[in-house]
Amino acid sequence: MTALRGKVALITGAGSGVGRATALRLAREGVGVGLLGRRPEPLQETATAVRRIGGQAVVLPADAADEVAVGTAVAQLAGDLGGIDALVYSAGVGLYGPVEHYSLTDWQQTFATNVTGLFLCARAVLPFLRRRGGGHIIAISSGAGRRGYANLAAYSASKFAVIGFMESLAEEVGPDGIKCSTILPGSILTDFGPSTRAEKRASGKKYLDPEDVADAIHYLLTQPDHAWAQQINLWPF
Ligand SMILES: NC(=O)c1ccc[n+]([C@@H]2O[C@H](COP(=O)([O-])OP(=O)(O)OC[C@H]3O[C@@H](n4cnc5c(N)ncnc54)[C@H](OP(=O)(O)O)[C@@H]3O)[C@@H](O)[C@H]2O)c1
């Protein structure tokens, strides 16, 4: 995927944060973007921003953990833009608090979005990548996908699962020209989790910008065919 112009990427979580920044970063390079998320309004807003810079966007309101909705969204994107070359799985939810306070529903919803959704989206796009003779699947894990933190057990477990899934998938589909890469970012200045962007900014702590992660995604997609970055650890500095 070294030359990006004319390629098509499905981006989940595209209504905000890293997903939105990635849609704009790739659209600027001439990539047609499919924007998937549950709420249509933020997706429409991202699509408007993409079109304002001359890009092509397809709005795909869907729950990434809904098998039927994902299948429909992927088929619509491939139909509208003529195929799919990449998946950027940025949809994610965070559950914070001590394990004894988690409800089973909270636990299951964390895994549904962070892990099951990745599986469903990857499985749905793979036939389209194969039709192109290759492609790239990129998932956003977390620093919490390498070590556990107190009050983050469900989130951390789900992000460890993302890494295991992506390592296995890479072995399966790499021989077919499909690269699988995972980004493990530290804290990012978005509305993710219990504090808003404004609260994070006011905290004085160090954060990545969502555009930093979008730049890493652009880097992954523009490596030559013979080079594969499997993981990127990206920290605020
Ligand atoms: N922010 C951080 O500090 C940080 C650090 C490390 C890793 N990450 C990871 O980075 C990724 C992006 O997070 P972000 O910071 O950009 O947060 P964000 O702005 O909250 O973005 C998450 C996006 O995921 C979408 N989403 C949630 N559940 C979904 C579902 N079931 N189906 C489809 N879309 C869903 C949300 O939109 P809807 O609610 O409309 O569906 C939202 O647009 C996440 O995977 C997160 O775990 C974040």
mmCIF file of C-alpha atoms and ligand atoms in Angstrom:
data_model
loop_
_atom_site.group_PDB
_atom_site.id
_atom_site.type_symbol
_atom_site.label_atom_id
_atom_site.label_comp_id
_atom_site.label_asym_id
_atom_site.label_seq_id
_atom_site.Cartn_x
_atom_site.Cartn_y
_atom_site.Cartn_z
ATOM 1 C CA MET A 1 0.000 0.000 0.000
ATOM 2 C CA THR A 2 2.921 2.368 -0.597
ATOM 3 C CA ALA A 3 0.989 4.653 -2.954
ATOM 4 C CA LEU A 4 -2.194 5.619 -1.167
ATOM 5 C CA ARG A 5 -4.064 7.623 -3.803
ATOM 6 C CA GLY A 6 -7.168 5.733 -4.945
ATOM 7 C CA LYS A 7 -7.072 3.190 -2.093
ATOM 8 C CA VAL A 8 -10.052 2.576 0.180
ATOM 9 C CA ALA A 9 -9.948 2.199 3.972
ATOM 10 C CA LEU A 10 -12.638 1.223 6.444
ATOM 11 C CA ILE A 11 -12.105 3.199 9.647
ATOM 12 C CA THR A 12 -14.050 2.302 12.782
ATOM 13 C CA GLY A 13 -14.607 4.822 15.557
ATOM 14 C CA ALA A 14 -14.406 7.436 12.805
ATOM 15 C CA GLY A 15 -16.702 9.975 14.454
ATOM 16 C CA SER A 16 -14.161 11.122 17.020
ATOM 17 C CA GLY A 17 -10.609 11.019 18.333
ATOM 18 C CA VAL A 18 -8.111 8.786 16.574
ATOM 19 C CA GLY A 19 -10.629 7.470 14.021
ATOM 20 C CA ARG A 20 -11.613 10.966 12.923
ATOM 21 C CA ALA A 21 -7.993 12.144 12.724
ATOM 22 C CA THR A 22 -7.103 9.047 10.684
ATOM 23 C CA ALA A 23 -9.976 9.624 8.255
ATOM 24 C CA LEU A 24 -8.736 13.150 7.603
ATOM 25 C CA ARG A 25 -5.060 12.117 7.400
ATOM 26 C CA LEU A 26 -5.776 9.394 4.845
ATOM 27 C CA ALA A 27 -8.331 11.420 2.880
ATOM 28 C CA ARG A 28 -5.668 14.103 2.446
ATOM 29 C CA GLU A 29 -3.517 11.432 0.715
ATOM 30 C CA GLY A 30 -6.354 10.478 -1.651
ATOM 31 C CA VAL A 31 -7.720 7.465 0.251
ATOM 32 C CA GLY A 32 -11.498 6.952 0.080
ATOM 33 C CA VAL A 33 -12.727 6.376 3.623
ATOM 34 C CA GLY A 34 -15.602 4.362 5.060
ATOM 35 C CA LEU A 35 -16.612 5.870 8.393
ATOM 36 C CA LEU A 36 -18.055 3.366 10.869
ATOM 37 C CA GLY A 37 -19.425 4.111 14.334
ATOM 38 C CA ARG A 38 -22.682 3.797 16.229
ATOM 39 C CA ARG A 39 -23.859 7.453 16.212
ATOM 40 C CA PRO A 40 -24.562 8.874 12.740
ATOM 41 C CA GLU A 41 -24.083 12.567 13.677
ATOM 42 C CA PRO A 42 -20.349 12.490 14.453
ATOM 43 C CA LEU A 43 -19.774 10.341 11.358
ATOM 44 C CA GLN A 44 -21.614 12.907 9.227
ATOM 45 C CA GLU A 45 -19.439 15.625 10.731
ATOM 46 C CA THR A 46 -16.260 13.687 9.854
ATOM 47 C CA ALA A 47 -17.605 13.073 6.337
ATOM 48 C CA THR A 48 -18.247 16.786 5.885
ATOM 49 C CA ALA A 49 -14.683 17.564 6.984
ATOM 50 C CA VAL A 50 -13.316 14.913 4.586
ATOM 51 C CA ARG A 51 -15.340 16.275 1.665
ATOM 52 C CA ARG A 52 -14.246 19.829 2.499
ATOM 53 C CA ILE A 53 -10.647 18.793 1.750
ATOM 54 C CA GLY A 54 -11.720 17.095 -1.485
ATOM 55 C CA GLY A 55 -11.913 13.535 -0.156
ATOM 56 C CA GLN A 56 -14.451 10.751 -0.618
ATOM 57 C CA ALA A 57 -16.330 9.456 2.439
ATOM 58 C CA VAL A 58 -19.059 6.886 2.996
ATOM 59 C CA VAL A 59 -20.958 7.126 6.283
ATOM 60 C CA LEU A 60 -21.602 3.689 7.790
ATOM 61 C CA PRO A 61 -23.545 3.886 11.052
ATOM 62 C CA ALA A 62 -23.174 0.454 12.684
ATOM 63 C CA ASP A 63 -22.248 -1.255 15.914
ATOM 64 C CA ALA A 64 -18.908 -2.942 15.234
ATOM 65 C CA ALA A 65 -20.011 -5.845 17.433
ATOM 66 C CA ASP A 66 -23.121 -6.529 15.321
ATOM 67 C CA GLU A 67 -22.277 -9.197 12.771
ATOM 68 C CA VAL A 68 -25.091 -8.347 10.349
ATOM 69 C CA ALA A 69 -24.511 -4.584 10.542
ATOM 70 C CA VAL A 70 -20.775 -5.017 9.904
ATOM 71 C CA GLY A 71 -21.412 -7.238 6.888
ATOM 72 C CA THR A 72 -23.837 -4.688 5.450
ATOM 73 C CA ALA A 73 -21.455 -1.766 6.068
ATOM 74 C CA VAL A 74 -18.477 -3.534 4.491
ATOM 75 C CA ALA A 75 -20.508 -4.541 1.419
ATOM 76 C CA GLN A 76 -21.798 -0.969 1.058
ATOM 77 C CA LEU A 77 -18.293 0.501 1.231
ATOM 78 C CA ALA A 78 -16.913 -1.950 -1.324
ATOM 79 C CA GLY A 79 -19.901 -1.276 -3.588
ATOM 80 C CA ASP A 80 -19.707 2.515 -3.307
ATOM 81 C CA LEU A 81 -15.912 2.911 -3.635
ATOM 82 C CA GLY A 82 -15.061 -0.165 -5.708
ATOM 83 C CA GLY A 83 -13.248 -2.323 -3.128
ATOM 84 C CA ILE A 84 -11.386 -2.216 0.191
ATOM 85 C CA ASP A 85 -7.613 -2.093 0.784
ATOM 86 C CA ALA A 86 -7.320 -1.496 4.531
ATOM 87 C CA LEU A 87 -9.090 -1.678 7.871
ATOM 88 C CA VAL A 88 -8.202 0.675 10.705
ATOM 89 C CA TYR A 89 -9.943 -0.592 13.832
ATOM 90 C CA SER A 90 -10.069 2.349 16.245
ATOM 91 C CA ALA A 91 -13.481 1.735 17.852
ATOM 92 C CA GLY A 92 -13.024 1.239 21.558
ATOM 93 C CA VAL A 93 -14.648 1.692 24.940
ATOM 94 C CA GLY A 94 -13.053 1.951 28.355
ATOM 95 C CA LEU A 95 -14.414 0.601 31.626
ATOM 96 C CA TYR A 96 -12.804 1.983 34.751
ATOM 97 C CA GLY A 97 -13.132 0.867 38.357
ATOM 98 C CA PRO A 98 -12.304 -1.996 40.681
ATOM 99 C CA VAL A 99 -13.132 -5.509 39.476
ATOM 100 C CA GLU A 100 -15.567 -6.031 42.354
ATOM 101 C CA HIS A 101 -17.719 -3.189 40.993
ATOM 102 C CA TYR A 102 -17.907 -4.368 37.376
ATOM 103 C CA SER A 103 -21.233 -5.704 36.190
ATOM 104 C CA LEU A 104 -21.163 -8.626 33.793
ATOM 105 C CA THR A 105 -22.822 -6.377 31.204
ATOM 106 C CA ASP A 106 -20.031 -3.781 31.455
ATOM 107 C CA TRP A 107 -17.427 -6.509 31.069
ATOM 108 C CA GLN A 108 -19.181 -8.035 28.076
ATOM 109 C CA GLN A 109 -19.685 -4.658 26.382
ATOM 110 C CA THR A 110 -15.999 -3.866 26.722
ATOM 111 C CA PHE A 111 -15.071 -7.134 25.030
ATOM 112 C CA ALA A 112 -17.854 -6.788 22.441
ATOM 113 C CA THR A 113 -16.507 -3.495 21.091
ATOM 114 C CA ASN A 114 -12.786 -3.911 21.705
ATOM 115 C CA VAL A 115 -12.353 -7.555 20.663
ATOM 116 C CA THR A 116 -15.443 -9.059 18.988
ATOM 117 C CA GLY A 117 -15.863 -5.995 16.775
ATOM 118 C CA LEU A 118 -12.244 -6.291 15.620
ATOM 119 C CA PHE A 119 -12.780 -9.959 14.774
ATOM 120 C CA LEU A 120 -16.010 -9.222 12.872
ATOM 121 C CA CYS A 121 -14.583 -6.286 10.905
ATOM 122 C CA ALA A 122 -11.339 -8.104 10.060
ATOM 123 C CA ARG A 123 -13.223 -11.210 8.952
ATOM 124 C CA ALA A 124 -15.586 -9.122 6.825
ATOM 125 C CA VAL A 125 -12.865 -7.156 4.995
ATOM 126 C CA LEU A 126 -10.466 -10.061 4.362
ATOM 127 C CA PRO A 127 -12.201 -11.342 1.189
ATOM 128 C CA PHE A 128 -12.029 -7.802 -0.239
ATOM 129 C CA LEU A 129 -8.317 -7.445 0.600
ATOM 130 C CA ARG A 130 -7.650 -10.797 -1.040
ATOM 131 C CA ARG A 131 -9.476 -9.620 -4.172
ATOM 132 C CA ARG A 132 -6.957 -6.720 -4.329
ATOM 133 C CA GLY A 133 -4.076 -9.168 -3.913
ATOM 134 C CA GLY A 134 -3.141 -7.796 -0.464
ATOM 135 C CA GLY A 135 -3.847 -5.082 2.040
ATOM 136 C CA HIS A 136 -3.420 -3.991 5.638
ATOM 137 C CA ILE A 137 -5.319 -4.464 8.896
ATOM 138 C CA ILE A 138 -4.388 -2.041 11.666
ATOM 139 C CA ALA A 139 -5.754 -2.230 15.214
ATOM 140 C CA ILE A 140 -5.396 0.221 18.066
ATOM 141 C CA SER A 141 -4.537 -1.601 21.276
ATOM 142 C CA SER A 142 -3.054 0.390 24.177
ATOM 143 C CA GLY A 143 -0.147 0.585 26.571
ATOM 144 C CA ALA A 144 -2.666 -1.231 28.784
ATOM 145 C CA GLY A 145 -2.476 -4.092 26.268
ATOM 146 C CA ARG A 146 1.048 -4.903 27.508
ATOM 147 C CA ARG A 147 0.708 -4.375 31.244
ATOM 148 C CA GLY A 148 -2.235 -4.291 33.599
ATOM 149 C CA TYR A 149 -3.150 -1.247 35.660
ATOM 150 C CA ALA A 150 -5.364 -1.067 38.751
ATOM 151 C CA ASN A 151 -8.978 -0.174 37.924
ATOM 152 C CA LEU A 152 -8.477 -1.033 34.239
ATOM 153 C CA ALA A 153 -8.807 -4.823 34.310
ATOM 154 C CA ALA A 154 -11.577 -5.254 31.702
ATOM 155 C CA TYR A 155 -10.046 -2.699 29.356
ATOM 156 C CA SER A 156 -6.555 -4.085 29.816
ATOM 157 C CA ALA A 157 -7.687 -7.682 29.284
ATOM 158 C CA SER A 158 -9.505 -6.657 26.094
ATOM 159 C CA LYS A 159 -6.444 -4.829 24.757
ATOM 160 C CA PHE A 160 -4.194 -7.847 25.531
ATOM 161 C CA ALA A 161 -6.720 -9.855 23.504
ATOM 162 C CA VAL A 162 -6.367 -7.425 20.590
ATOM 163 C CA ILE A 163 -2.621 -8.121 20.481
ATOM 164 C CA GLY A 164 -3.112 -11.901 20.593
ATOM 165 C CA PHE A 165 -5.714 -11.748 17.849
ATOM 166 C CA MET A 166 -3.556 -9.545 15.640
ATOM 167 C CA GLU A 167 -0.431 -11.699 16.113
ATOM 168 C CA SER A 168 -2.377 -14.805 15.104
ATOM 169 C CA LEU A 169 -4.043 -13.108 12.159
ATOM 170 C CA ALA A 170 -0.684 -11.805 10.922
ATOM 171 C CA GLU A 171 0.635 -15.383 10.718
ATOM 172 C CA GLU A 172 -2.483 -16.551 8.894
ATOM 173 C CA VAL A 173 -2.796 -13.877 6.234
ATOM 174 C CA GLY A 174 0.758 -12.523 5.895
ATOM 175 C CA PRO A 175 1.637 -15.143 3.256
ATOM 176 C CA ASP A 176 -1.240 -13.732 1.162
ATOM 177 C CA GLY A 177 0.210 -10.214 1.144
ATOM 178 C CA ILE A 178 -1.939 -8.886 3.976
ATOM 179 C CA LYS A 179 -0.052 -7.063 6.721
ATOM 180 C CA CYS A 180 -1.433 -6.865 10.269
ATOM 181 C CA SER A 181 -0.117 -4.133 12.549
ATOM 182 C CA THR A 182 -1.040 -3.013 16.051
ATOM 183 C CA ILE A 183 -0.443 0.365 17.623
ATOM 184 C CA LEU A 184 -0.072 0.567 21.407
ATOM 185 C CA PRO A 185 -0.524 4.203 22.365
ATOM 186 C CA GLY A 186 -0.216 5.817 25.739
ATOM 187 C CA SER A 187 -2.732 8.474 26.784
ATOM 188 C CA ILE A 188 -4.251 10.471 23.927
ATOM 189 C CA LEU A 189 -5.965 13.852 24.141
ATOM 190 C CA THR A 190 -9.502 12.701 23.247
ATOM 191 C CA ASP A 191 -12.781 12.352 25.130
ATOM 192 C CA PHE A 192 -12.078 8.656 25.717
ATOM 193 C CA GLY A 193 -12.589 7.357 29.258
ATOM 194 C CA PRO A 194 -13.828 9.164 32.344
ATOM 195 C CA SER A 195 -12.327 12.602 31.631
ATOM 196 C CA THR A 196 -13.050 15.015 28.802
ATOM 197 C CA ARG A 197 -10.448 16.600 26.545
ATOM 198 C CA ALA A 198 -10.753 19.845 28.489
ATOM 199 C CA GLU A 199 -10.174 18.061 31.813
ATOM 200 C CA LYS A 200 -7.187 16.223 30.372
ATOM 201 C CA ARG A 201 -5.727 19.447 29.034
ATOM 202 C CA ALA A 202 -6.189 21.089 32.433
ATOM 203 C CA SER A 203 -4.519 18.165 34.266
ATOM 204 C CA GLY A 204 -1.034 19.191 33.138
ATOM 205 C CA LYS A 205 -0.221 15.536 32.221
ATOM 206 C CA LYS A 206 1.409 14.626 28.922
ATOM 207 C CA TYR A 207 -0.797 13.373 26.091
ATOM 208 C CA LEU A 208 -0.444 12.327 22.491
ATOM 209 C CA ASP A 209 -2.635 14.122 19.990
ATOM 210 C CA PRO A 210 -4.968 11.892 17.943
ATOM 211 C CA GLU A 211 -3.064 13.158 14.886
ATOM 212 C CA ASP A 212 0.115 11.481 16.238
ATOM 213 C CA VAL A 213 -1.631 8.111 16.043
ATOM 214 C CA ALA A 214 -3.003 8.987 12.590
ATOM 215 C CA ASP A 215 0.581 9.746 11.493
ATOM 216 C CA ALA A 216 1.689 6.306 12.749
ATOM 217 C CA ILE A 217 -1.128 4.721 10.735
ATOM 218 C CA HIS A 218 -0.027 6.649 7.664
ATOM 219 C CA TYR A 219 3.546 5.407 8.259
ATOM 220 C CA LEU A 220 2.355 1.793 8.437
ATOM 221 C CA LEU A 221 0.357 2.096 5.238
ATOM 222 C CA THR A 222 3.198 3.641 3.273
ATOM 223 C CA GLN A 223 5.965 1.150 4.102
ATOM 224 C CA PRO A 224 7.333 -0.662 1.057
ATOM 225 C CA ASP A 225 5.876 -4.104 0.333
ATOM 226 C CA HIS A 226 9.001 -5.824 1.719
ATOM 227 C CA ALA A 227 8.804 -4.033 5.119
ATOM 228 C CA TRP A 228 6.315 -4.774 7.895
ATOM 229 C CA ALA A 229 6.076 -2.979 11.230
ATOM 230 C CA GLN A 230 4.090 -5.391 13.377
ATOM 231 C CA GLN A 231 3.758 -3.160 16.450
ATOM 232 C CA ILE A 232 4.308 0.458 17.303
ATOM 233 C CA ASN A 233 4.614 1.606 20.916
ATOM 234 C CA LEU A 234 3.719 5.290 20.918
ATOM 235 C CA TRP A 235 4.103 7.304 24.109
ATOM 236 C CA PRO A 236 3.576 10.929 25.060
ATOM 237 C CA PHE A 237 6.960 12.610 25.538
HETATM 238 N N1 LIG B 1 -7.580 8.050 24.424
HETATM 239 C C1 LIG B 1 -6.639 7.321 24.994
HETATM 240 O O1 LIG B 1 -5.998 7.742 25.980
HETATM 241 C C2 LIG B 1 -6.269 5.987 24.428
HETATM 242 C C3 LIG B 1 -5.056 5.392 24.821
HETATM 243 C C4 LIG B 1 -4.700 4.163 24.273
HETATM 244 C C5 LIG B 1 -5.533 3.536 23.376
HETATM 245 N N2 LIG B 1 -6.709 4.136 23.020
HETATM 246 C C6 LIG B 1 -7.568 3.447 22.056
HETATM 247 O O2 LIG B 1 -7.652 4.243 20.902
HETATM 248 C C7 LIG B 1 -8.880 3.975 20.227
HETATM 249 C C8 LIG B 1 -9.556 5.274 19.858
HETATM 250 O O3 LIG B 1 -9.932 5.936 21.043
HETATM 251 P P1 LIG B 1 -10.104 7.518 21.088
HETATM 252 O O4 LIG B 1 -9.151 8.017 22.102
HETATM 253 O O5 LIG B 1 -10.100 8.050 19.729
HETATM 254 O O6 LIG B 1 -11.555 7.593 21.792
HETATM 255 P P2 LIG B 1 -12.954 8.100 21.264
HETATM 256 O O7 LIG B 1 -12.860 9.486 20.737
HETATM 257 O O8 LIG B 1 -13.921 7.803 22.369
HETATM 258 O O9 LIG B 1 -13.246 7.142 20.023
HETATM 259 C C9 LIG B 1 -13.822 5.889 20.142
HETATM 260 C C10 LIG B 1 -14.809 5.737 19.003
HETATM 261 O O10 LIG B 1 -15.291 4.387 18.986
HETATM 262 C C11 LIG B 1 -16.656 4.417 18.621
HETATM 263 N N3 LIG B 1 -17.279 3.215 19.153
HETATM 264 C C12 LIG B 1 -17.399 2.832 20.441
HETATM 265 N N4 LIG B 1 -18.036 1.672 20.533
HETATM 266 C C13 LIG B 1 -18.343 1.289 19.266
HETATM 267 C C14 LIG B 1 -19.018 0.188 18.703
HETATM 268 N N5 LIG B 1 -19.511 -0.803 19.461
HETATM 269 N N6 LIG B 1 -19.145 0.141 17.364
HETATM 270 C C15 LIG B 1 -18.658 1.124 16.574
HETATM 271 N N7 LIG B 1 -18.008 2.186 17.046
HETATM 272 C C16 LIG B 1 -17.857 2.269 18.382
HETATM 273 C C17 LIG B 1 -17.218 5.691 19.253
HETATM 274 O O11 LIG B 1 -18.325 6.216 18.530
HETATM 275 P P3 LIG B 1 -19.831 5.792 18.879
HETATM 276 O O12 LIG B 1 -19.977 5.947 20.366
HETATM 277 O O13 LIG B 1 -20.667 6.722 18.097
HETATM 278 O O14 LIG B 1 -19.978 4.380 18.432
HETATM 279 C C18 LIG B 1 -16.034 6.650 19.133
HETATM 280 O O15 LIG B 1 -16.117 7.435 17.948
HETATM 281 C C19 LIG B 1 -9.692 3.071 21.157
HETATM 282 O O16 LIG B 1 -9.588 1.739 20.721
HETATM 283 C C20 LIG B 1 -8.993 3.232 22.494
HETATM 284 O O17 LIG B 1 -9.135 2.076 23.302
HETATM 285 C C21 LIG B 1 -7.095 5.338 23.506
#
